[in-house]
Every structure is written in C-alpha cells, then in structure tokens.
Amino acid sequence: MRKSMEIVLPENAVPLSMEEMRSVEGGSAHVGLTRSFLDKNFCLSQAGMLINQKKVVGMTKLEIAQELYAHAVVKYNYEVVLAYGVITAGAGLAVANEIYKSAANGADIEDYGDTAVRKTFYTTVWNVL
C-alpha cells in the first residue's frame, strides 16, 4: 500500500514560473542558428554565454559548442556531412537527417546533454569538419 504525503506551503507562498525556475536552477535553451555558428570559436563563445546565463546546466562549454556547431553544419552544409562516411556511419545518418529536418527551427540544447549517439555525432562533426 502506497502512502501519500502532502506538502503544505505557507499561505504567502508564490509559485515560480518556468522562466523563474530556470533562472534559479538553469534550464534548457533554444538557439536560433545563423551562419556564424559555422565558426567553432563563435560556438565556444555562445556556449560560454549559455552557461554564464544559466540557460544550460550539466554540460561543459565544449559539449554545448559541439552541439551548436553540428547543428549549424548540418543546416548549412548538409551535402558535405553526407559526403563524409565517417560521420554518417551507423546511426550518424539518422541523426543528421533528424537535425536537418528540424534545423530551420534552430537548436534545442537540453540540460545535461543529449543521447550518447547524438553526442558522438556532435563530437565527430567537430573533429572532422
């Protein structure tokens, strides 16, 4: 038998909005992509800003930069990505296709990073292109 517990808040408690909670704890970020994200140094700069502004937590600056860069490369240079077999080997092609289909909407950087398959894809794109 499960026992339920009830949390009782003080009468003057004010609930936090999602945006307010993110400013306290950090949160996922949506980034609109431009061609500037084809520059790794720009991606590193933007990643640093996302961390400093607590818009993303649980990821390193390099992990965020790699994800931003991979999204931009797929959006603006999809044919180049397909030409590199090392990038599209295994599940890489599926990841590239998923990103390409949604790249017009930008990149969503989730707290604590993406799946292992996607992280591998981001790292490979960063290292190869």
mmCIF file of C-alpha atoms in Angstrom:
data_model
loop_
_atom_site.group_PDB
_atom_site.id
_atom_site.type_symbol
_atom_site.label_atom_id
_atom_site.label_comp_id
_atom_site.label_asym_id
_atom_site.label_seq_id
_atom_site.Cartn_x
_atom_site.Cartn_y
_atom_site.Cartn_z
ATOM 1 C CA MET A 1 0.000 0.000 0.000
ATOM 2 C CA ARG A 2 1.407 3.366 -1.029
ATOM 3 C CA LYS A 3 1.367 6.128 1.465
ATOM 4 C CA SER A 4 0.954 9.595 0.010
ATOM 5 C CA MET A 5 2.422 12.690 1.537
ATOM 6 C CA GLU A 6 1.141 16.181 1.084
ATOM 7 C CA ILE A 7 3.325 19.248 1.001
ATOM 8 C CA VAL A 8 1.759 22.220 2.704
ATOM 9 C CA LEU A 9 3.030 25.615 1.592
ATOM 10 C CA PRO A 10 2.699 28.788 3.639
ATOM 11 C CA GLU A 11 -0.264 30.988 2.734
ATOM 12 C CA ASN A 12 2.004 33.705 1.353
ATOM 13 C CA ALA A 13 3.934 31.327 -0.939
ATOM 14 C CA VAL A 14 4.044 32.392 -4.573
ATOM 15 C CA PRO A 15 4.571 29.720 -7.248
ATOM 16 C CA LEU A 16 7.511 30.233 -9.585
ATOM 17 C CA SER A 17 7.027 30.355 -13.332
ATOM 18 C CA MET A 18 9.095 28.037 -15.526
ATOM 19 C CA GLU A 19 11.294 31.001 -16.529
ATOM 20 C CA GLU A 20 11.881 31.938 -12.882
ATOM 21 C CA MET A 21 12.800 28.351 -12.041
ATOM 22 C CA ARG A 22 15.311 28.305 -14.891
ATOM 23 C CA SER A 23 16.926 31.482 -13.563
ATOM 24 C CA VAL A 24 17.401 29.725 -10.212
ATOM 25 C CA GLU A 25 18.379 26.248 -11.379
ATOM 26 C CA GLY A 26 19.370 26.744 -15.003
ATOM 27 C CA GLY A 27 17.405 25.276 -17.873
ATOM 28 C CA SER A 28 17.293 24.182 -21.459
ATOM 29 C CA ALA A 29 17.915 26.745 -24.176
ATOM 30 C CA HIS A 30 16.658 27.284 -27.696
ATOM 31 C CA VAL A 31 19.246 28.843 -30.006
ATOM 32 C CA GLY A 32 18.410 30.296 -33.400
ATOM 33 C CA LEU A 33 21.121 29.281 -35.847
ATOM 34 C CA THR A 34 22.945 31.609 -38.223
ATOM 35 C CA ARG A 35 25.981 31.025 -40.416
ATOM 36 C CA SER A 36 28.081 32.446 -37.570
ATOM 37 C CA PHE A 37 27.717 29.058 -35.866
ATOM 38 C CA LEU A 38 29.889 27.530 -38.603
ATOM 39 C CA ASP A 39 32.824 29.093 -36.701
ATOM 40 C CA LYS A 40 33.950 26.895 -33.788
ATOM 41 C CA ASN A 41 35.246 29.887 -31.816
ATOM 42 C CA PHE A 42 31.856 31.573 -32.131
ATOM 43 C CA CYS A 43 30.186 28.377 -30.879
ATOM 44 C CA LEU A 44 32.547 28.276 -27.886
ATOM 45 C CA SER A 45 31.720 31.907 -27.123
ATOM 46 C CA GLN A 46 27.983 31.283 -27.322
ATOM 47 C CA ALA A 47 28.329 28.157 -25.179
ATOM 48 C CA GLY A 48 30.106 30.187 -22.511
ATOM 49 C CA MET A 49 27.283 32.719 -22.532
ATOM 50 C CA LEU A 50 24.643 29.985 -22.171
ATOM 51 C CA ILE A 51 26.485 28.618 -19.137
ATOM 52 C CA ASN A 52 27.064 32.048 -17.566
ATOM 53 C CA GLN A 53 23.408 32.972 -18.017
ATOM 54 C CA LYS A 54 22.395 29.596 -16.508
ATOM 55 C CA LYS A 55 20.367 28.736 -19.591
ATOM 56 C CA VAL A 56 22.010 25.294 -19.766
ATOM 57 C CA VAL A 57 23.318 23.206 -16.886
ATOM 58 C CA GLY A 58 25.104 19.891 -16.652
ATOM 59 C CA MET A 59 27.154 20.318 -19.833
ATOM 60 C CA THR A 60 30.653 21.584 -20.494
ATOM 61 C CA LYS A 61 31.321 24.559 -22.723
ATOM 62 C CA LEU A 62 32.862 22.222 -25.306
ATOM 63 C CA GLU A 63 29.840 19.890 -25.305
ATOM 64 C CA ILE A 64 27.478 22.802 -25.922
ATOM 65 C CA ALA A 65 29.746 24.259 -28.619
ATOM 66 C CA GLN A 66 29.970 20.894 -30.390
ATOM 67 C CA GLU A 67 26.196 20.545 -30.419
ATOM 68 C CA LEU A 68 25.698 24.080 -31.772
ATOM 69 C CA TYR A 69 28.378 23.578 -34.418
ATOM 70 C CA ALA A 70 26.995 20.207 -35.559
ATOM 71 C CA HIS A 71 23.508 21.676 -35.916
ATOM 72 C CA ALA A 72 24.854 24.570 -37.989
ATOM 73 C CA VAL A 73 26.985 22.320 -40.198
ATOM 74 C CA VAL A 74 24.011 20.061 -40.901
ATOM 75 C CA LYS A 75 21.735 23.047 -41.567
ATOM 76 C CA TYR A 76 24.070 24.915 -43.909
ATOM 77 C CA ASN A 77 26.305 22.139 -45.314
ATOM 78 C CA TYR A 78 24.146 19.021 -45.318
ATOM 79 C CA GLU A 79 25.688 17.683 -48.533
ATOM 80 C CA VAL A 80 29.181 17.947 -47.038
ATOM 81 C CA VAL A 81 28.066 15.976 -43.987
ATOM 82 C CA LEU A 82 26.650 13.243 -46.225
ATOM 83 C CA ALA A 83 29.902 13.096 -48.194
ATOM 84 C CA TYR A 84 31.856 12.122 -45.070
ATOM 85 C CA GLY A 85 31.136 8.452 -44.497
ATOM 86 C CA VAL A 86 32.808 8.535 -41.095
ATOM 87 C CA ILE A 87 30.162 10.995 -39.914
ATOM 88 C CA THR A 88 27.148 9.201 -41.350
ATOM 89 C CA ALA A 89 28.277 5.661 -40.461
ATOM 90 C CA GLY A 90 25.949 3.686 -38.229
ATOM 91 C CA ALA A 91 23.341 5.861 -36.556
ATOM 92 C CA GLY A 92 25.058 9.053 -37.745
ATOM 93 C CA LEU A 93 22.931 9.273 -40.878
ATOM 94 C CA ALA A 94 19.726 9.075 -38.854
ATOM 95 C CA VAL A 95 20.973 11.807 -36.507
ATOM 96 C CA ALA A 96 21.977 14.012 -39.455
ATOM 97 C CA ASN A 97 18.563 13.557 -41.041
ATOM 98 C CA GLU A 98 16.736 14.371 -37.787
ATOM 99 C CA ILE A 99 18.777 17.535 -37.318
ATOM 100 C CA TYR A 100 18.318 18.555 -40.947
ATOM 101 C CA LYS A 101 14.536 18.236 -40.687
ATOM 102 C CA SER A 102 14.387 20.499 -37.626
ATOM 103 C CA ALA A 103 17.385 22.788 -38.226
ATOM 104 C CA ALA A 104 15.253 25.626 -39.594
ATOM 105 C CA ASN A 105 13.838 25.955 -36.072
ATOM 106 C CA GLY A 106 17.305 26.240 -34.507
ATOM 107 C CA ALA A 107 18.947 24.052 -31.901
ATOM 108 C CA ASP A 108 17.462 22.999 -28.578
ATOM 109 C CA ILE A 109 20.224 22.464 -26.040
ATOM 110 C CA GLU A 110 18.865 20.259 -23.271
ATOM 111 C CA ASP A 111 20.249 20.297 -19.755
ATOM 112 C CA TYR A 112 22.756 17.506 -19.126
ATOM 113 C CA GLY A 113 23.211 16.906 -22.841
ATOM 114 C CA ASP A 114 21.742 14.684 -25.477
ATOM 115 C CA THR A 115 21.775 10.932 -26.067
ATOM 116 C CA ALA A 116 25.114 9.125 -26.366
ATOM 117 C CA VAL A 117 24.549 8.572 -30.097
ATOM 118 C CA ARG A 118 23.919 12.264 -30.724
ATOM 119 C CA LYS A 119 26.893 13.306 -28.561
ATOM 120 C CA THR A 120 29.113 11.013 -30.626
ATOM 121 C CA PHE A 121 27.744 12.603 -33.795
ATOM 122 C CA TYR A 122 28.397 16.139 -32.476
ATOM 123 C CA THR A 123 31.948 15.255 -31.452
ATOM 124 C CA THR A 124 32.682 13.596 -34.801
ATOM 125 C CA VAL A 125 31.412 16.581 -36.781
ATOM 126 C CA TRP A 126 33.505 18.890 -34.574
ATOM 127 C CA ASN A 127 36.650 16.800 -35.074
ATOM 128 C CA VAL A 128 36.249 16.023 -38.785
ATOM 129 C CA LEU A 129 34.857 19.232 -40.288
#
